[in-house]
Tab-separated table of C-alpha atoms in Angstrom:
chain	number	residue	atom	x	y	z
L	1	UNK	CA	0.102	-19.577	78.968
L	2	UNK	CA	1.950	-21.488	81.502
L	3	UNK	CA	5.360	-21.239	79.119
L	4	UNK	CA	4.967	-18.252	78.164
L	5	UNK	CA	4.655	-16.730	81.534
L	6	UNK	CA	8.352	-18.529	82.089
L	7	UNK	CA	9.395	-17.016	79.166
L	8	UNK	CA	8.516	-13.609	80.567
L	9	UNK	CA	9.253	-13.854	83.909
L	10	UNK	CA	12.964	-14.532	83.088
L	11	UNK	CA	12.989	-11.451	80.511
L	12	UNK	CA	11.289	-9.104	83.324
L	13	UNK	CA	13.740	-9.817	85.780
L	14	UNK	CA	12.541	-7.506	89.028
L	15	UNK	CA	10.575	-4.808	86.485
L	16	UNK	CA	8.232	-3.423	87.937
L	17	UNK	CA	4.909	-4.291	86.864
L	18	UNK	CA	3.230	-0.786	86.533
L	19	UNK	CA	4.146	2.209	83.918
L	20	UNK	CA	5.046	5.272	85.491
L	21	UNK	CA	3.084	8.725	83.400
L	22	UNK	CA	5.582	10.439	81.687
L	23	UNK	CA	5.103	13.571	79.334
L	24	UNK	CA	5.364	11.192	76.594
L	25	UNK	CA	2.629	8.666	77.464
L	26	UNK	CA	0.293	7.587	79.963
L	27	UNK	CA	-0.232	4.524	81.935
L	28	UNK	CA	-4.007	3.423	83.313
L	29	UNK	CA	-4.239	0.460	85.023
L	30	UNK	CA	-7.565	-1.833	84.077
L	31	UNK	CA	-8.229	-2.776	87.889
L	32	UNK	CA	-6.232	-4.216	90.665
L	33	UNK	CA	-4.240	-6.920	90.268
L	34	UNK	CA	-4.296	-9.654	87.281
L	35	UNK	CA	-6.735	-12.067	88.120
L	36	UNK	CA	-5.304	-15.651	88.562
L	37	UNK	CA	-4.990	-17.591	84.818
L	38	UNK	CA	-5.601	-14.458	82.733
L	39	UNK	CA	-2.780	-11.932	82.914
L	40	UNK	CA	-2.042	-8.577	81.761
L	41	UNK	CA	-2.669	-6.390	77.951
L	42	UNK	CA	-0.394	-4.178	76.998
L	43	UNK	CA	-2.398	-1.349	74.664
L	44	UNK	CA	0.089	0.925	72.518
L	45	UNK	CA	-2.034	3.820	71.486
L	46	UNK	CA	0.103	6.492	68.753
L	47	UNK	CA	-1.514	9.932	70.301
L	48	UNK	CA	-4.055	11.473	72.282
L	49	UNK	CA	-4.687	14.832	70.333
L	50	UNK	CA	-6.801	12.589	68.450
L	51	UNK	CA	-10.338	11.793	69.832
L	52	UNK	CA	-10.507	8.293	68.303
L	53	UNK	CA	-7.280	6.855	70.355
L	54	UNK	CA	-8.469	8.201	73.660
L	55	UNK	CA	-12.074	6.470	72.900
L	56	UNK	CA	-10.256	2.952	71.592
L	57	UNK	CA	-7.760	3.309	74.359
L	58	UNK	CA	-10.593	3.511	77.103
L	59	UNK	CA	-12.625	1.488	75.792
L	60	UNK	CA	-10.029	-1.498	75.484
L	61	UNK	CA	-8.784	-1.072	79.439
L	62	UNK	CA	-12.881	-1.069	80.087
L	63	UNK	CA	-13.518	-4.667	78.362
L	64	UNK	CA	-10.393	-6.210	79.420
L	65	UNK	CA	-11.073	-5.317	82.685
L	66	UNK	CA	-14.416	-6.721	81.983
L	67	UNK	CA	-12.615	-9.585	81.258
L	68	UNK	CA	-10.939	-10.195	84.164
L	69	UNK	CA	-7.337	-8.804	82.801
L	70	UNK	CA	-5.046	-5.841	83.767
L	71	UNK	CA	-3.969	-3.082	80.956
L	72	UNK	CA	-1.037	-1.090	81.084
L	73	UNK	CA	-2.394	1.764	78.371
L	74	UNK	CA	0.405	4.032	76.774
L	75	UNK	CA	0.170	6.629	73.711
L	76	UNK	CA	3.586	7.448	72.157
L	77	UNK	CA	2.065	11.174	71.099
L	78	UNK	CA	3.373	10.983	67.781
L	79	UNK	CA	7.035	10.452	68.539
L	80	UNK	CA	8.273	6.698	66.885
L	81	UNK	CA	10.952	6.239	69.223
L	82	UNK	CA	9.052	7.125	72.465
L	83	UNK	CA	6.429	4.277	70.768
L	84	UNK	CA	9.327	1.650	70.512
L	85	UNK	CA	10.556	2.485	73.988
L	86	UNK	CA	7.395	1.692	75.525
L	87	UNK	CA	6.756	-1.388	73.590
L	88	UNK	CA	10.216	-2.392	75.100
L	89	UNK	CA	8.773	-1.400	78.481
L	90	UNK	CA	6.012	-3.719	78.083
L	91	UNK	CA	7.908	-6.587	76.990
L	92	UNK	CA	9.948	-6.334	80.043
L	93	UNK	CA	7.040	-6.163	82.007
L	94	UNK	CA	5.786	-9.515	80.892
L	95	UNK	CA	2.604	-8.758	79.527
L	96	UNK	CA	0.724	-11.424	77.925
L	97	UNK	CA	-0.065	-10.074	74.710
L	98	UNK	CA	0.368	-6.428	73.068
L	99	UNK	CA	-2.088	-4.563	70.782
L	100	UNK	CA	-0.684	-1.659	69.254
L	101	UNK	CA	-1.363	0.986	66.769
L	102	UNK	CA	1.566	2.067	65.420
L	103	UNK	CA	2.968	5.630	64.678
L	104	UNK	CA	5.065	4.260	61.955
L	105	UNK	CA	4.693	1.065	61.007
L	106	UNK	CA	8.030	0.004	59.678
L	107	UNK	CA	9.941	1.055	63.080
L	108	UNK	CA	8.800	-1.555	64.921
L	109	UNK	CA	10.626	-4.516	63.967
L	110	UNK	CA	12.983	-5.027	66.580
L	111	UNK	CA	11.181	-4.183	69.273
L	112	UNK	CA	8.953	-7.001	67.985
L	113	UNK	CA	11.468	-9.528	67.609
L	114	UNK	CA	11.925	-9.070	71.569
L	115	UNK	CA	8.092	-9.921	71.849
L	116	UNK	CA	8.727	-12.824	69.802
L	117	UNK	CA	11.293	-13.931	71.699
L	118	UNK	CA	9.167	-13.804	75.080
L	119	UNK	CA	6.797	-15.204	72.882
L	120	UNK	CA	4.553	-12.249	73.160
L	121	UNK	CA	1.419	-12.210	70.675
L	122	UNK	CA	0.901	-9.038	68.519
L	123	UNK	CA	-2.427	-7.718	67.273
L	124	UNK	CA	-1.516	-5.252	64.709
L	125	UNK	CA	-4.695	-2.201	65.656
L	126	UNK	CA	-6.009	-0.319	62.977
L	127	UNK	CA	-2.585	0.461	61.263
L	128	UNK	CA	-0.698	-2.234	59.681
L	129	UNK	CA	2.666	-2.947	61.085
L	130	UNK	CA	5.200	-3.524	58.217
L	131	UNK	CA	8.471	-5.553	57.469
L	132	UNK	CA	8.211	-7.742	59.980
L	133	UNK	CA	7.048	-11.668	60.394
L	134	UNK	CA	6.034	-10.556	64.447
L	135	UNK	CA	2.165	-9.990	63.933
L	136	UNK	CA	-0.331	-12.387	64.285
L	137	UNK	CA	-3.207	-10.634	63.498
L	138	UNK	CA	-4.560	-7.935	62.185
L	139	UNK	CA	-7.526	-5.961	62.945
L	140	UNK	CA	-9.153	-2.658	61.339
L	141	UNK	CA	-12.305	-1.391	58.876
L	142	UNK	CA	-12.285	-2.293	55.171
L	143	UNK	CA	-9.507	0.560	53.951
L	144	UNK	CA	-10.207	0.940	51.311
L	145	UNK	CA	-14.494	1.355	51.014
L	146	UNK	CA	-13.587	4.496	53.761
L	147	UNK	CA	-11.917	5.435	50.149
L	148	UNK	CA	-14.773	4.426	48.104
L	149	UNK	CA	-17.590	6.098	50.081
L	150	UNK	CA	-15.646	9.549	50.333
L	151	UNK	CA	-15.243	9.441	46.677
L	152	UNK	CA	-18.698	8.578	46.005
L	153	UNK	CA	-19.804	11.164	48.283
L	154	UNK	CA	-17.906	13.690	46.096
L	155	UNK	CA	-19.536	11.890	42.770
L	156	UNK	CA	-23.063	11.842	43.995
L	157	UNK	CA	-22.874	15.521	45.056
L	158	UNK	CA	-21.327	16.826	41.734
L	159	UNK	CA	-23.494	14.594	39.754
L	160	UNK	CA	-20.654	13.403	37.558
L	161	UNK	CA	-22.597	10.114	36.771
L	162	UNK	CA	-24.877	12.272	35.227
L	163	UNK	CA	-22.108	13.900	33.340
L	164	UNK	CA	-21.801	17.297	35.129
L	165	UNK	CA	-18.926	18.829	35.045
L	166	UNK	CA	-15.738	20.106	34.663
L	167	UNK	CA	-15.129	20.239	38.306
L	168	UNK	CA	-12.219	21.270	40.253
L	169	UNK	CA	-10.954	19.025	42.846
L	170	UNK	CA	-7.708	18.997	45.323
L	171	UNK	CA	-6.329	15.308	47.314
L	172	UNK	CA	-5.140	14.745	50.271
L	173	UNK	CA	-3.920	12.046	51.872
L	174	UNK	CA	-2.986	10.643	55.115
L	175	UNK	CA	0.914	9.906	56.507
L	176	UNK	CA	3.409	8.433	54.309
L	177	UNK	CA	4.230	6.118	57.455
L	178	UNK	CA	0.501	4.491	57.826
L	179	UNK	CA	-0.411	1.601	55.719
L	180	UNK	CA	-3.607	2.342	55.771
L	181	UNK	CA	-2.824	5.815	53.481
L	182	UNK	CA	-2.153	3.827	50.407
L	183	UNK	CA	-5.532	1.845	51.307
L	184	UNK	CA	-7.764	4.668	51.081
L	185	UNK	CA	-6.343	7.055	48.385
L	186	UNK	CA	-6.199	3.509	46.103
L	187	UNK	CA	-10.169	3.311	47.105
L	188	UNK	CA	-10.988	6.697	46.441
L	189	UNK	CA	-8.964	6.771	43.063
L	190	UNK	CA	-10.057	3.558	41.882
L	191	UNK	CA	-13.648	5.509	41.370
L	192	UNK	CA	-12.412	9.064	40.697
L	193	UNK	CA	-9.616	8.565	38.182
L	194	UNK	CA	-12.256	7.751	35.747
L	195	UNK	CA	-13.807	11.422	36.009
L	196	UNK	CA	-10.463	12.830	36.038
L	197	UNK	CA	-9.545	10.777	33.054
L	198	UNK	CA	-12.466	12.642	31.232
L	199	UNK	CA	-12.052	15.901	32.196
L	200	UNK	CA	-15.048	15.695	34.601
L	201	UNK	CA	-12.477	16.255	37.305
L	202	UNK	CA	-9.839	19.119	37.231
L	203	UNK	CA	-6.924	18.719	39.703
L	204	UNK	CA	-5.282	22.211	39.063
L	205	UNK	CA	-2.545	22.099	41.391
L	206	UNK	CA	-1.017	18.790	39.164
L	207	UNK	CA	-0.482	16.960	42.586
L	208	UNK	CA	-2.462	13.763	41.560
L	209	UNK	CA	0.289	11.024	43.112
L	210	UNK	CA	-0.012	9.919	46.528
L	211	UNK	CA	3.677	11.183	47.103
L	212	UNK	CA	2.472	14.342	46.117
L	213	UNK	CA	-0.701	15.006	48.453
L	214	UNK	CA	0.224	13.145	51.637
L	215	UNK	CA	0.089	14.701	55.316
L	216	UNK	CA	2.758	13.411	57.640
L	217	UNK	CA	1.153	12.786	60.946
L	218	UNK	CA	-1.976	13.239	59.396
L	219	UNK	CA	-1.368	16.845	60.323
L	220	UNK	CA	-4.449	19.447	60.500
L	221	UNK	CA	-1.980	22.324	60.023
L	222	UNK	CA	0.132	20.741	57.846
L	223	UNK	CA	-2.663	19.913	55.158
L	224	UNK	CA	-3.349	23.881	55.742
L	225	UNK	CA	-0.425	25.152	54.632
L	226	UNK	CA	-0.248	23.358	51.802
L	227	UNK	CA	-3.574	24.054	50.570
L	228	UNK	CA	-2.817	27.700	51.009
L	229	UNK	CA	-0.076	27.423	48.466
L	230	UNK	CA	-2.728	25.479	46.115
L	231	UNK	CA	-4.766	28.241	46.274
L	232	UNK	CA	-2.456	30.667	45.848
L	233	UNK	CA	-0.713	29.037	42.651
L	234	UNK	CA	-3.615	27.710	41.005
L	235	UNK	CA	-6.665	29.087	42.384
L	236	UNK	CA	-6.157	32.859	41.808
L	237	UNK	CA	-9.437	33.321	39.427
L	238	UNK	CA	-11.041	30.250	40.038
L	239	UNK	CA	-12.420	28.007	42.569
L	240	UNK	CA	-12.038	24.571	44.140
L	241	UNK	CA	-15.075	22.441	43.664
L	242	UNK	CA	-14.846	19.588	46.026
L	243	UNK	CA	-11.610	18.244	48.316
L	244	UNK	CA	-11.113	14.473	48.799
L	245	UNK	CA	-9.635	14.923	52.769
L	246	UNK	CA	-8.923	11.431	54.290
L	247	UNK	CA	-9.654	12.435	58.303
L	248	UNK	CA	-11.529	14.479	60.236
L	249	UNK	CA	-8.289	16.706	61.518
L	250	UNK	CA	-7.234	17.501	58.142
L	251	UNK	CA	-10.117	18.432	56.808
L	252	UNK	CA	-10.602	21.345	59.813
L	253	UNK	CA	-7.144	22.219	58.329
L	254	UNK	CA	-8.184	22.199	54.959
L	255	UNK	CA	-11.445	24.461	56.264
L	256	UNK	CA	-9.125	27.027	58.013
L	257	UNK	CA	-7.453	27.699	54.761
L	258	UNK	CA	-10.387	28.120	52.320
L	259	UNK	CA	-11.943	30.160	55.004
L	260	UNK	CA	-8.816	32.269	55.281
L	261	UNK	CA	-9.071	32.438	51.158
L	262	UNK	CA	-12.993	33.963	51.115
L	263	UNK	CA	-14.594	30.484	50.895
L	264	UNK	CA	-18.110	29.877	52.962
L	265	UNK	CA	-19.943	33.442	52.039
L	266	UNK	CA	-22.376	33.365	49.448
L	267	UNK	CA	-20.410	34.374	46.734
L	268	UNK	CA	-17.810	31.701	47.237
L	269	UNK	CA	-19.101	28.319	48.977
L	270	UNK	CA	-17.420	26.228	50.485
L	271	UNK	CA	-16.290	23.465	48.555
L	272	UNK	CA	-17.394	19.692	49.032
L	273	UNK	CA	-15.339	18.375	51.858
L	274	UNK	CA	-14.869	14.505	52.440
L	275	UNK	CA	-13.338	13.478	56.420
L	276	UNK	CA	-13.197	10.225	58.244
L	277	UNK	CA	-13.711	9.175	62.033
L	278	UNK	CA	-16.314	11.332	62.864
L	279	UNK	CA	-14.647	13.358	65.573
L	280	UNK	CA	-16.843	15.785	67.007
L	281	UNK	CA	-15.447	19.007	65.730
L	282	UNK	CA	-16.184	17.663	62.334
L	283	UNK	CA	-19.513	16.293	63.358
L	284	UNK	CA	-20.562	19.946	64.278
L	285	UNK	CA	-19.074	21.622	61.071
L	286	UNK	CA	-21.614	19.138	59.033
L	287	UNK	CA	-23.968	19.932	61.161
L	288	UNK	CA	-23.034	24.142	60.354
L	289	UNK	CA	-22.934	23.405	56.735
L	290	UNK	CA	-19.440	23.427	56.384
L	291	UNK	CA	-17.718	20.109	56.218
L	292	UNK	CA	-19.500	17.872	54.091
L	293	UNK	CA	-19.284	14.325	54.855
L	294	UNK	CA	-17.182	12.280	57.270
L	295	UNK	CA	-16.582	7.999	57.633
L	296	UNK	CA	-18.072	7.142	60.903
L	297	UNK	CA	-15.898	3.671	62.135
L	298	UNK	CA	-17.383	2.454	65.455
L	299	UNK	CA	-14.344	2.686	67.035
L	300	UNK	CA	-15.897	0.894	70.419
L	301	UNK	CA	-16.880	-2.082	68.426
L	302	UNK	CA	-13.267	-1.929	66.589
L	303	UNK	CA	-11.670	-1.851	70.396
L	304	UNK	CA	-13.873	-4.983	71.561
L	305	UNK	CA	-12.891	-6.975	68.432
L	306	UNK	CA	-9.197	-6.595	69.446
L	307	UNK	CA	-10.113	-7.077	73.392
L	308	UNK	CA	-12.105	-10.524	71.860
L	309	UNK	CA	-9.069	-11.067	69.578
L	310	UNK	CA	-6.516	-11.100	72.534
L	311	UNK	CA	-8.390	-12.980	74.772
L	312	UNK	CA	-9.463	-16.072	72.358
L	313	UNK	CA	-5.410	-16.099	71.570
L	314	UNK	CA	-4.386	-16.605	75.548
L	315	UNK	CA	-7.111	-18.668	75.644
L	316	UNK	CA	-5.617	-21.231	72.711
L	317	UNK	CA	-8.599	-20.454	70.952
L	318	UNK	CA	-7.881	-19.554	66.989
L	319	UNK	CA	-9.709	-15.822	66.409
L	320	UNK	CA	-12.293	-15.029	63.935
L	321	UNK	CA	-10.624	-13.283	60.418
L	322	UNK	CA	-12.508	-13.039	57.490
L	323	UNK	CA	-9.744	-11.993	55.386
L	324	UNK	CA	-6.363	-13.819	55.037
L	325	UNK	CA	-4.936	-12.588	52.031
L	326	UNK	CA	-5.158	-8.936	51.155
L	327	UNK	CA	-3.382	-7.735	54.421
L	328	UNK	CA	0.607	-8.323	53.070
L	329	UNK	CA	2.985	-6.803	55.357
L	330	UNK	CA	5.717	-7.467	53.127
L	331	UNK	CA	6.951	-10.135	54.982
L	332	UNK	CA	3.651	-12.067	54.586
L	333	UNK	CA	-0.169	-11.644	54.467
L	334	UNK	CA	-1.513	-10.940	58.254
L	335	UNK	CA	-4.796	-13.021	58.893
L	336	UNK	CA	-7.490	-10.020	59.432
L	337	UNK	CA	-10.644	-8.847	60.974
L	338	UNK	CA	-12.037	-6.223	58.852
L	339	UNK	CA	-15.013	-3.922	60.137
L	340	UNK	CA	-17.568	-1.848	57.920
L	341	UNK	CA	-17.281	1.788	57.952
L	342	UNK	CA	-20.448	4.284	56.989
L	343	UNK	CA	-20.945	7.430	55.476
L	344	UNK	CA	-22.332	10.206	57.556
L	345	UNK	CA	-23.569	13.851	56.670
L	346	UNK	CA	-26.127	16.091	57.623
L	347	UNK	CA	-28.708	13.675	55.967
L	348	UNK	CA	-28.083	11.035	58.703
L	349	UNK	CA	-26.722	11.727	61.394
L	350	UNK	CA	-28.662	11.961	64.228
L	351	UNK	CA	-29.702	8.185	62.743
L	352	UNK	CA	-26.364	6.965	62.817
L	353	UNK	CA	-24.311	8.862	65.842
L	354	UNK	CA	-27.006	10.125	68.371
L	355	UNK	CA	-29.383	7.244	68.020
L	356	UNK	CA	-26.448	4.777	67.891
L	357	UNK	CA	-25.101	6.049	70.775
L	358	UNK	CA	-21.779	7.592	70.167
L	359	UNK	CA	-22.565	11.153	70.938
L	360	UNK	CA	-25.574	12.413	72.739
L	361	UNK	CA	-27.652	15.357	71.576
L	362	UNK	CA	-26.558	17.988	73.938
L	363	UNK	CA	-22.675	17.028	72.814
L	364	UNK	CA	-23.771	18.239	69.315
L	365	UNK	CA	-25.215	21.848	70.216
């Protein structure tokens, strides 16, 4: 600790030690100043439109501050180069270590050669950062049984193990930028290409690669438009069966446009309709009938494994991974902490979310 504080105190100069808000990102401060020993976490969040970052972000400044550490707390709101300028910010800074979720992952590699150089540790959150040797660790769910369990989902409902079928289905997929895209649609795939392969499974549209049926930015609205020209072209006198949607905000995309095509009356239901994070829109639309399914990640636990992750490394202690090989960055395989997700619908949760303590009752009416 004691070099690397050097280290960073020569690189920070007279920088101040406190982000200022901006209309880019915001700055919360985990409690007074750093406690003698321990130091400060910077915690690079990609947007708060979504629910999950503004949970994780809190949630991270609350342990650490727990801890007995300062966090400097910014979300780049979707913008890469507002991200890289505030992971330049915290370098300067000198903060001890950085976790950050990045908005795309392969713009970050000299900003984290800076880190390196004020031999800054990097815990690479949720998202994989890519092309770069400057991440120590890794830390996220198992990417690709989120895939599996949506596809099942879809399986189990249509009964296609018990050879029902043909079916009509449309993909979607997350940002070209994340990792993590390629993680799920290769889980989901690995168990639905089979039905596809026998006709069980009907993708009319033809849009069956992942270049083909990703969302940049994970988009709500952009996954609605383009299922509005699927339905269009290859839907006129037929209807869409199930639709394998990655996360929660493009499946309420992917709602607004079968609604706005007749879907959900009793003539025309709604199709099945996969998600993932549980956010609470999506959490009431199960509970209405009309989404289907979502992947609930305990996103607290997720933020306390990275808070535990961070502090074991400024401690000189060597952090729990139980997977060193699968993670490859392209530069080399990040050590990782992988998490369980679980499948939620109507069936379960009040189990899984209101008696585990994520929402409470009243937030679900």
């Amino acid at each position: 600790m004691r070099n690397r504080r050097a280290v960073l105190a020569t690189l920070a100069g007279a920088a101040s030690l406190a982000l200022t808000l901006s209309a880019c990102g915001q700055t919360t401060a985990g409690g007074g100043k750093a406690r003698s020993g321990e130091g400060t976490i910077g915690i690079v969040m990609p947007t708060q439109a979504s629910q999950r970052w503004v949970t994780e972000g809190k949630t991270m400044v609350d342990d650490l501050k727990g801890k007995g550490y300062d966090a400097k707390l910014v979300y780049g709101e979707d913008n890469p180069k507002t991200q890289v300028a505030q992971i330049e910010k915290l370098v300067q800074d000198g903060v001890d270590a950085l976790i950050i979720a990045a908005i795309d992952n392969k713009s970050l590699n000299g900003v984290l050669q800076q880190a390196a150089e004020a031999k800054i540790p990097v815990i690479s959150y949720d998202r994989l950062i890519l092309g770069t040797p400057n991440v120590d660790y890794y830390v996220s769910f198992d990417n690709e049984q989120v895939g599996r369990l949506q596809a099942l989902y879809i399986i189990d409902q249509l009964g296609l193990e018990k050879g029902k079928g043909p079916f009509n289905i449309e993909l979607f997929a997350g940002s070209p930028d994340d990792n993590n895209t390629q993680f799920f649609f290769d889980g989901a795939m690995h168990l639905l290409q089979p039905f596809m392969d026998s006709g069980q499974l009907v993708v009319r549209s033809g849009q069956t690669t992942l270049d083909k049926v990703t969302t940049l930015r994970w988009d709500g609205p952009t996954a609605q438009r383009r299922l509005d020209t699927i339905l269009a072209q290859s839907y006129r006198s037929r209807k869409v069966d199930a639709i394998l949607s990655p996360y929660d905000g493009i499946s309420m995309g992917v709602l607004a446009a079968l609604k706005a095509d007749g879907y959900g009356s009793g003539s025309k239901p709604l199709p099945i309709i996969t998600g993932q994070d549980a956010e609470l829109p999506s959490v009431k639309s199960i509970i209405k009938g009309e989404q289907s399914q979502t992947i609930y990640k305990d996103v607290r636990e997720l933020a306390g494994v990275a808070v535990d992750m961070a502090n074991d490394i400024l401690n000189d202690k060597t952090p729990t991974v139980n997977n060193r090989r699968s993670y490859k960055n392209g530069v080399k395989a990040v050590p990782a902490r992988l998490l369980q997700p679980t499948s939620v619908d109507k069936s379960n949760y009040e189990y899984v979310l209101v008696a585990g303590g994520f929402y409470k009752d009243s937030q679900l009416r």
